[in-house]
JSON list of C-alpha atoms and ligand atoms in Angstrom, two decimals:
[
{"chain": "A", "resi": 1, "resn": "UNK", "atom": "CA", "xyz": [71.54, 13.59, -19.15]},
{"chain": "A", "resi": 2, "resn": "UNK", "atom": "CA", "xyz": [69.42, 12.98, -22.22]},
{"chain": "A", "resi": 3, "resn": "UNK", "atom": "CA", "xyz": [69.30, 9.22, -21.90]},
{"chain": "A", "resi": 4, "resn": "UNK", "atom": "CA", "xyz": [70.59, 6.29, -23.91]},
{"chain": "A", "resi": 5, "resn": "UNK", "atom": "CA", "xyz": [69.04, 3.37, -25.71]},
{"chain": "A", "resi": 6, "resn": "UNK", "atom": "CA", "xyz": [68.66, 1.74, -22.29]},
{"chain": "A", "resi": 7, "resn": "UNK", "atom": "CA", "xyz": [66.33, 4.56, -21.21]},
{"chain": "A", "resi": 8, "resn": "UNK", "atom": "CA", "xyz": [64.19, 3.69, -24.22]},
{"chain": "A", "resi": 9, "resn": "UNK", "atom": "CA", "xyz": [64.19, 0.04, -23.09]},
{"chain": "A", "resi": 10, "resn": "UNK", "atom": "CA", "xyz": [63.17, 1.05, -19.56]},
{"chain": "A", "resi": 11, "resn": "UNK", "atom": "CA", "xyz": [60.34, 3.19, -20.99]},
{"chain": "A", "resi": 12, "resn": "UNK", "atom": "CA", "xyz": [59.28, 0.45, -23.45]},
{"chain": "A", "resi": 13, "resn": "UNK", "atom": "CA", "xyz": [59.94, 2.81, -26.37]},
{"chain": "A", "resi": 14, "resn": "UNK", "atom": "CA", "xyz": [61.92, 0.06, -28.10]},
{"chain": "A", "resi": 15, "resn": "UNK", "atom": "CA", "xyz": [61.48, -3.70, -27.75]},
{"chain": "A", "resi": 16, "resn": "UNK", "atom": "CA", "xyz": [63.72, -5.87, -25.59]},
{"chain": "A", "resi": 17, "resn": "UNK", "atom": "CA", "xyz": [63.59, -9.31, -24.05]},
{"chain": "A", "resi": 18, "resn": "UNK", "atom": "CA", "xyz": [63.11, -8.42, -20.38]},
{"chain": "A", "resi": 19, "resn": "UNK", "atom": "CA", "xyz": [63.76, -11.21, -17.87]},
{"chain": "A", "resi": 20, "resn": "UNK", "atom": "CA", "xyz": [63.45, -9.30, -14.58]},
{"chain": "A", "resi": 21, "resn": "UNK", "atom": "CA", "xyz": [62.15, -5.96, -13.35]},
{"chain": "A", "resi": 22, "resn": "UNK", "atom": "CA", "xyz": [61.61, -4.26, -10.03]},
{"chain": "A", "resi": 23, "resn": "UNK", "atom": "CA", "xyz": [61.22, -0.66, -8.85]},
{"chain": "A", "resi": 24, "resn": "UNK", "atom": "CA", "xyz": [64.88, 0.24, -9.34]},
{"chain": "A", "resi": 25, "resn": "UNK", "atom": "CA", "xyz": [66.35, -2.19, -11.85]},
{"chain": "A", "resi": 26, "resn": "UNK", "atom": "CA", "xyz": [65.76, -4.06, -15.08]},
{"chain": "A", "resi": 27, "resn": "UNK", "atom": "CA", "xyz": [67.42, -7.10, -16.67]},
{"chain": "A", "resi": 28, "resn": "UNK", "atom": "CA", "xyz": [67.14, -8.07, -20.32]},
{"chain": "A", "resi": 29, "resn": "UNK", "atom": "CA", "xyz": [68.88, -10.21, -22.92]},
{"chain": "A", "resi": 30, "resn": "UNK", "atom": "CA", "xyz": [71.86, -8.68, -24.70]},
{"chain": "A", "resi": 31, "resn": "UNK", "atom": "CA", "xyz": [71.08, -8.14, -28.39]},
{"chain": "A", "resi": 32, "resn": "UNK", "atom": "CA", "xyz": [74.54, -9.45, -29.37]},
{"chain": "A", "resi": 33, "resn": "UNK", "atom": "CA", "xyz": [75.16, -12.35, -26.97]},
{"chain": "A", "resi": 34, "resn": "UNK", "atom": "CA", "xyz": [78.74, -13.36, -26.22]},
{"chain": "A", "resi": 35, "resn": "UNK", "atom": "CA", "xyz": [77.76, -16.54, -24.36]},
{"chain": "A", "resi": 36, "resn": "UNK", "atom": "CA", "xyz": [74.76, -18.90, -24.31]},
{"chain": "A", "resi": 37, "resn": "UNK", "atom": "CA", "xyz": [73.36, -16.68, -21.57]},
{"chain": "A", "resi": 38, "resn": "UNK", "atom": "CA", "xyz": [74.15, -12.98, -21.84]},
{"chain": "A", "resi": 39, "resn": "UNK", "atom": "CA", "xyz": [71.99, -10.66, -19.78]},
{"chain": "A", "resi": 40, "resn": "UNK", "atom": "CA", "xyz": [72.33, -6.97, -18.98]},
{"chain": "A", "resi": 41, "resn": "UNK", "atom": "CA", "xyz": [71.31, -5.74, -15.53]},
{"chain": "A", "resi": 42, "resn": "UNK", "atom": "CA", "xyz": [70.77, -2.00, -15.28]},
{"chain": "A", "resi": 43, "resn": "UNK", "atom": "CA", "xyz": [69.55, 0.52, -12.74]},
{"chain": "A", "resi": 44, "resn": "UNK", "atom": "CA", "xyz": [66.55, 2.55, -13.83]},
{"chain": "A", "resi": 45, "resn": "UNK", "atom": "CA", "xyz": [68.46, 5.60, -12.61]},
{"chain": "A", "resi": 46, "resn": "UNK", "atom": "CA", "xyz": [70.63, 7.05, -15.38]},
{"chain": "A", "resi": 47, "resn": "UNK", "atom": "CA", "xyz": [74.28, 6.77, -14.34]},
{"chain": "A", "resi": 48, "resn": "UNK", "atom": "CA", "xyz": [76.67, 7.07, -17.28]},
{"chain": "A", "resi": 49, "resn": "UNK", "atom": "CA", "xyz": [79.75, 5.19, -16.06]},
{"chain": "A", "resi": 50, "resn": "UNK", "atom": "CA", "xyz": [81.33, 3.74, -12.94]},
{"chain": "A", "resi": 51, "resn": "UNK", "atom": "CA", "xyz": [83.06, 7.12, -12.58]},
{"chain": "A", "resi": 52, "resn": "UNK", "atom": "CA", "xyz": [79.65, 8.72, -12.06]},
{"chain": "A", "resi": 53, "resn": "UNK", "atom": "CA", "xyz": [78.51, 6.41, -9.25]},
{"chain": "A", "resi": 54, "resn": "UNK", "atom": "CA", "xyz": [77.99, 8.47, -6.10]},
{"chain": "A", "resi": 55, "resn": "UNK", "atom": "CA", "xyz": [78.19, 7.26, -2.53]},
{"chain": "A", "resi": 56, "resn": "UNK", "atom": "CA", "xyz": [74.41, 7.41, -2.31]},
{"chain": "A", "resi": 57, "resn": "UNK", "atom": "CA", "xyz": [74.19, 4.93, -5.18]},
{"chain": "A", "resi": 58, "resn": "UNK", "atom": "CA", "xyz": [75.96, 2.19, -3.20]},
{"chain": "A", "resi": 59, "resn": "UNK", "atom": "CA", "xyz": [72.80, 0.33, -2.26]},
{"chain": "A", "resi": 60, "resn": "UNK", "atom": "CA", "xyz": [71.51, 0.55, -5.83]},
{"chain": "A", "resi": 61, "resn": "UNK", "atom": "CA", "xyz": [74.73, -0.80, -7.32]},
{"chain": "A", "resi": 62, "resn": "UNK", "atom": "CA", "xyz": [74.82, -3.57, -4.73]},
{"chain": "A", "resi": 63, "resn": "UNK", "atom": "CA", "xyz": [71.24, -4.37, -5.68]},
{"chain": "A", "resi": 64, "resn": "UNK", "atom": "CA", "xyz": [72.35, -5.04, -9.26]},
{"chain": "A", "resi": 65, "resn": "UNK", "atom": "CA", "xyz": [74.63, -7.80, -7.96]},
{"chain": "A", "resi": 66, "resn": "UNK", "atom": "CA", "xyz": [71.80, -9.23, -5.90]},
{"chain": "A", "resi": 67, "resn": "UNK", "atom": "CA", "xyz": [69.72, -9.37, -9.10]},
{"chain": "A", "resi": 68, "resn": "UNK", "atom": "CA", "xyz": [72.60, -11.16, -10.85]},
{"chain": "A", "resi": 69, "resn": "UNK", "atom": "CA", "xyz": [72.72, -13.84, -8.17]},
{"chain": "A", "resi": 70, "resn": "UNK", "atom": "CA", "xyz": [68.96, -14.20, -8.11]},
{"chain": "A", "resi": 71, "resn": "UNK", "atom": "CA", "xyz": [68.83, -14.65, -11.89]},
{"chain": "A", "resi": 72, "resn": "UNK", "atom": "CA", "xyz": [71.66, -17.20, -11.72]},
{"chain": "A", "resi": 73, "resn": "UNK", "atom": "CA", "xyz": [69.77, -19.22, -9.11]},
{"chain": "A", "resi": 74, "resn": "UNK", "atom": "CA", "xyz": [66.40, -18.87, -10.81]},
{"chain": "A", "resi": 75, "resn": "UNK", "atom": "CA", "xyz": [67.79, -19.75, -14.26]},
{"chain": "A", "resi": 76, "resn": "UNK", "atom": "CA", "xyz": [69.74, -22.71, -12.94]},
{"chain": "A", "resi": 77, "resn": "UNK", "atom": "CA", "xyz": [73.40, -21.83, -13.58]},
{"chain": "A", "resi": 78, "resn": "UNK", "atom": "CA", "xyz": [74.40, -20.55, -10.14]},
{"chain": "A", "resi": 79, "resn": "UNK", "atom": "CA", "xyz": [76.31, -23.70, -9.28]},
{"chain": "A", "resi": 80, "resn": "UNK", "atom": "CA", "xyz": [78.00, -24.01, -12.70]},
{"chain": "A", "resi": 81, "resn": "UNK", "atom": "CA", "xyz": [79.46, -20.52, -12.40]},
{"chain": "A", "resi": 82, "resn": "UNK", "atom": "CA", "xyz": [79.18, -17.37, -14.44]},
{"chain": "A", "resi": 83, "resn": "UNK", "atom": "CA", "xyz": [80.77, -13.96, -14.92]},
{"chain": "A", "resi": 84, "resn": "UNK", "atom": "CA", "xyz": [79.48, -10.53, -14.00]},
{"chain": "A", "resi": 85, "resn": "UNK", "atom": "CA", "xyz": [81.36, -7.57, -15.41]},
{"chain": "A", "resi": 86, "resn": "UNK", "atom": "CA", "xyz": [80.87, -3.84, -15.90]},
{"chain": "A", "resi": 87, "resn": "UNK", "atom": "CA", "xyz": [82.90, -2.01, -18.55]},
{"chain": "A", "resi": 88, "resn": "UNK", "atom": "CA", "xyz": [83.99, 1.59, -17.95]},
{"chain": "A", "resi": 89, "resn": "UNK", "atom": "CA", "xyz": [85.07, 3.92, -20.71]},
{"chain": "A", "resi": 90, "resn": "UNK", "atom": "CA", "xyz": [86.93, 3.57, -23.96]},
{"chain": "A", "resi": 91, "resn": "UNK", "atom": "CA", "xyz": [89.69, 1.14, -22.99]},
{"chain": "A", "resi": 92, "resn": "UNK", "atom": "CA", "xyz": [87.12, -1.28, -21.60]},
{"chain": "A", "resi": 93, "resn": "UNK", "atom": "CA", "xyz": [84.97, -0.98, -24.71]},
{"chain": "A", "resi": 94, "resn": "UNK", "atom": "CA", "xyz": [81.97, 0.64, -23.07]},
{"chain": "A", "resi": 95, "resn": "UNK", "atom": "CA", "xyz": [79.49, 1.55, -25.80]},
{"chain": "A", "resi": 96, "resn": "UNK", "atom": "CA", "xyz": [76.31, 2.38, -23.89]},
{"chain": "A", "resi": 97, "resn": "UNK", "atom": "CA", "xyz": [76.74, 5.12, -21.31]},
{"chain": "A", "resi": 98, "resn": "UNK", "atom": "CA", "xyz": [74.21, 3.87, -18.79]},
{"chain": "A", "resi": 99, "resn": "UNK", "atom": "CA", "xyz": [75.90, 1.53, -16.32]},
{"chain": "A", "resi": 100, "resn": "UNK", "atom": "CA", "xyz": [75.09, -2.14, -16.79]},
{"chain": "A", "resi": 101, "resn": "UNK", "atom": "CA", "xyz": [76.29, -5.46, -15.48]},
{"chain": "A", "resi": 102, "resn": "UNK", "atom": "CA", "xyz": [76.95, -8.07, -18.13]},
{"chain": "A", "resi": 103, "resn": "UNK", "atom": "CA", "xyz": [75.94, -11.49, -16.80]},
{"chain": "A", "resi": 104, "resn": "UNK", "atom": "CA", "xyz": [77.58, -14.22, -18.92]},
{"chain": "A", "resi": 105, "resn": "UNK", "atom": "CA", "xyz": [76.92, -17.92, -18.43]},
{"chain": "A", "resi": 106, "resn": "UNK", "atom": "CA", "xyz": [76.31, -21.25, -20.06]},
{"chain": "A", "resi": 107, "resn": "UNK", "atom": "CA", "xyz": [79.87, -22.27, -21.00]},
{"chain": "A", "resi": 108, "resn": "UNK", "atom": "CA", "xyz": [83.41, -22.10, -19.61]},
{"chain": "A", "resi": 109, "resn": "UNK", "atom": "CA", "xyz": [84.52, -18.50, -19.98]},
{"chain": "A", "resi": 110, "resn": "UNK", "atom": "CA", "xyz": [88.09, -17.63, -20.93]},
{"chain": "A", "resi": 111, "resn": "UNK", "atom": "CA", "xyz": [90.23, -15.50, -18.66]},
{"chain": "A", "resi": 112, "resn": "UNK", "atom": "CA", "xyz": [91.73, -12.99, -19.08]},
{"chain": "A", "resi": 113, "resn": "UNK", "atom": "CA", "xyz": [89.10, -11.71, -21.52]},
{"chain": "A", "resi": 114, "resn": "UNK", "atom": "CA", "xyz": [91.52, -9.99, -23.92]},
{"chain": "A", "resi": 115, "resn": "UNK", "atom": "CA", "xyz": [90.87, -9.91, -27.64]},
{"chain": "A", "resi": 116, "resn": "UNK", "atom": "CA", "xyz": [93.71, -10.18, -30.17]},
{"chain": "A", "resi": 117, "resn": "UNK", "atom": "CA", "xyz": [93.23, -6.50, -30.97]},
{"chain": "A", "resi": 118, "resn": "UNK", "atom": "CA", "xyz": [93.82, -5.59, -27.34]},
{"chain": "A", "resi": 119, "resn": "UNK", "atom": "CA", "xyz": [96.89, -7.84, -27.05]},
{"chain": "A", "resi": 120, "resn": "UNK", "atom": "CA", "xyz": [98.59, -6.03, -29.93]},
{"chain": "A", "resi": 121, "resn": "UNK", "atom": "CA", "xyz": [97.82, -2.59, -28.50]},
{"chain": "B", "resi": 201, "resn": "AMP", "atom": "P1", "xyz": [79.15, -2.21, -23.23]},
{"chain": "B", "resi": 201, "resn": "AMP", "atom": "O1", "xyz": [80.00, -2.43, -24.46]},
{"chain": "B", "resi": 201, "resn": "AMP", "atom": "O2", "xyz": [79.73, -2.74, -21.98]},
{"chain": "B", "resi": 201, "resn": "AMP", "atom": "O3", "xyz": [78.72, -0.76, -23.12]},
{"chain": "B", "resi": 201, "resn": "AMP", "atom": "O4", "xyz": [77.87, -3.08, -23.48]},
{"chain": "B", "resi": 201, "resn": "AMP", "atom": "C1", "xyz": [76.74, -2.63, -24.19]},
{"chain": "B", "resi": 201, "resn": "AMP", "atom": "C2", "xyz": [75.95, -3.83, -24.53]},
{"chain": "B", "resi": 201, "resn": "AMP", "atom": "O5", "xyz": [74.63, -3.44, -24.89]},
{"chain": "B", "resi": 201, "resn": "AMP", "atom": "C3", "xyz": [76.51, -4.64, -25.72]},
{"chain": "B", "resi": 201, "resn": "AMP", "atom": "O6", "xyz": [76.82, -5.96, -25.29]},
{"chain": "B", "resi": 201, "resn": "AMP", "atom": "C4", "xyz": [75.37, -4.59, -26.74]},
{"chain": "B", "resi": 201, "resn": "AMP", "atom": "O7", "xyz": [75.24, -5.78, -27.46]},
{"chain": "B", "resi": 201, "resn": "AMP", "atom": "C5", "xyz": [74.16, -4.31, -25.85]},
{"chain": "B", "resi": 201, "resn": "AMP", "atom": "N1", "xyz": [73.05, -3.65, -26.51]},
{"chain": "B", "resi": 201, "resn": "AMP", "atom": "C6", "xyz": [73.08, -2.53, -27.26]},
{"chain": "B", "resi": 201, "resn": "AMP", "atom": "N2", "xyz": [71.85, -2.21, -27.67]},
{"chain": "B", "resi": 201, "resn": "AMP", "atom": "C7", "xyz": [71.02, -3.14, -27.17]},
{"chain": "B", "resi": 201, "resn": "AMP", "atom": "C8", "xyz": [69.61, -3.38, -27.24]},
{"chain": "B", "resi": 201, "resn": "AMP", "atom": "N3", "xyz": [68.80, -2.55, -27.92]},
{"chain": "B", "resi": 201, "resn": "AMP", "atom": "N4", "xyz": [69.09, -4.44, -26.59]},
{"chain": "B", "resi": 201, "resn": "AMP", "atom": "C9", "xyz": [69.90, -5.27, -25.90]},
{"chain": "B", "resi": 201, "resn": "AMP", "atom": "N5", "xyz": [71.23, -5.11, -25.79]},
{"chain": "B", "resi": 201, "resn": "AMP", "atom": "C10", "xyz": [71.78, -4.07, -26.42]}
]
C-alpha cells in the first residue's frame, strides 16, 4: 500500500492539528468539521477499510475506541454525549482509504445521518 494523506500526517509531511498521539495511533482535527468538535482517530498502521481489518488488528481497533473515550473525557464532553463512526466504502462516503474513527461532539447530532441526496437514491 502506497499510503494516503493520513500517512503524510503521521509522518509530519503535511500539517495537521494533532490532539493526541501514542505509539500506535494518532488523533487530529478534521479539516472540514461537521460538528463543533470533529476529530479523526487513526491507527498508524495502514489499513485501507474495515474490510481489511484482520483478526490480529482487534486490539489496535479497540484501542482507537479507547482513545475516543479518553479524548471525550479529557475534552469535557463525555457526559454530554458524542458520536463515533467509521465509514466503509463508496456507499458510506469513505474518501480516505486509511481507516479512521470520526469523533463528533459539541451539539445534538441528528439520527439517522442521511443526507437528502442519499434519501433520493
Ligand atoms: P471519510 O469520508 O470517512 O473517508 O472521511 C475522511 C475525512 O478526512 C473527511 O471528513 C475529511 O474532511 C478529512 N480530511 C481529509 N484530508 C484531511 C486533512 N489533510 N486533515 C484533516 N482532515 C482531513
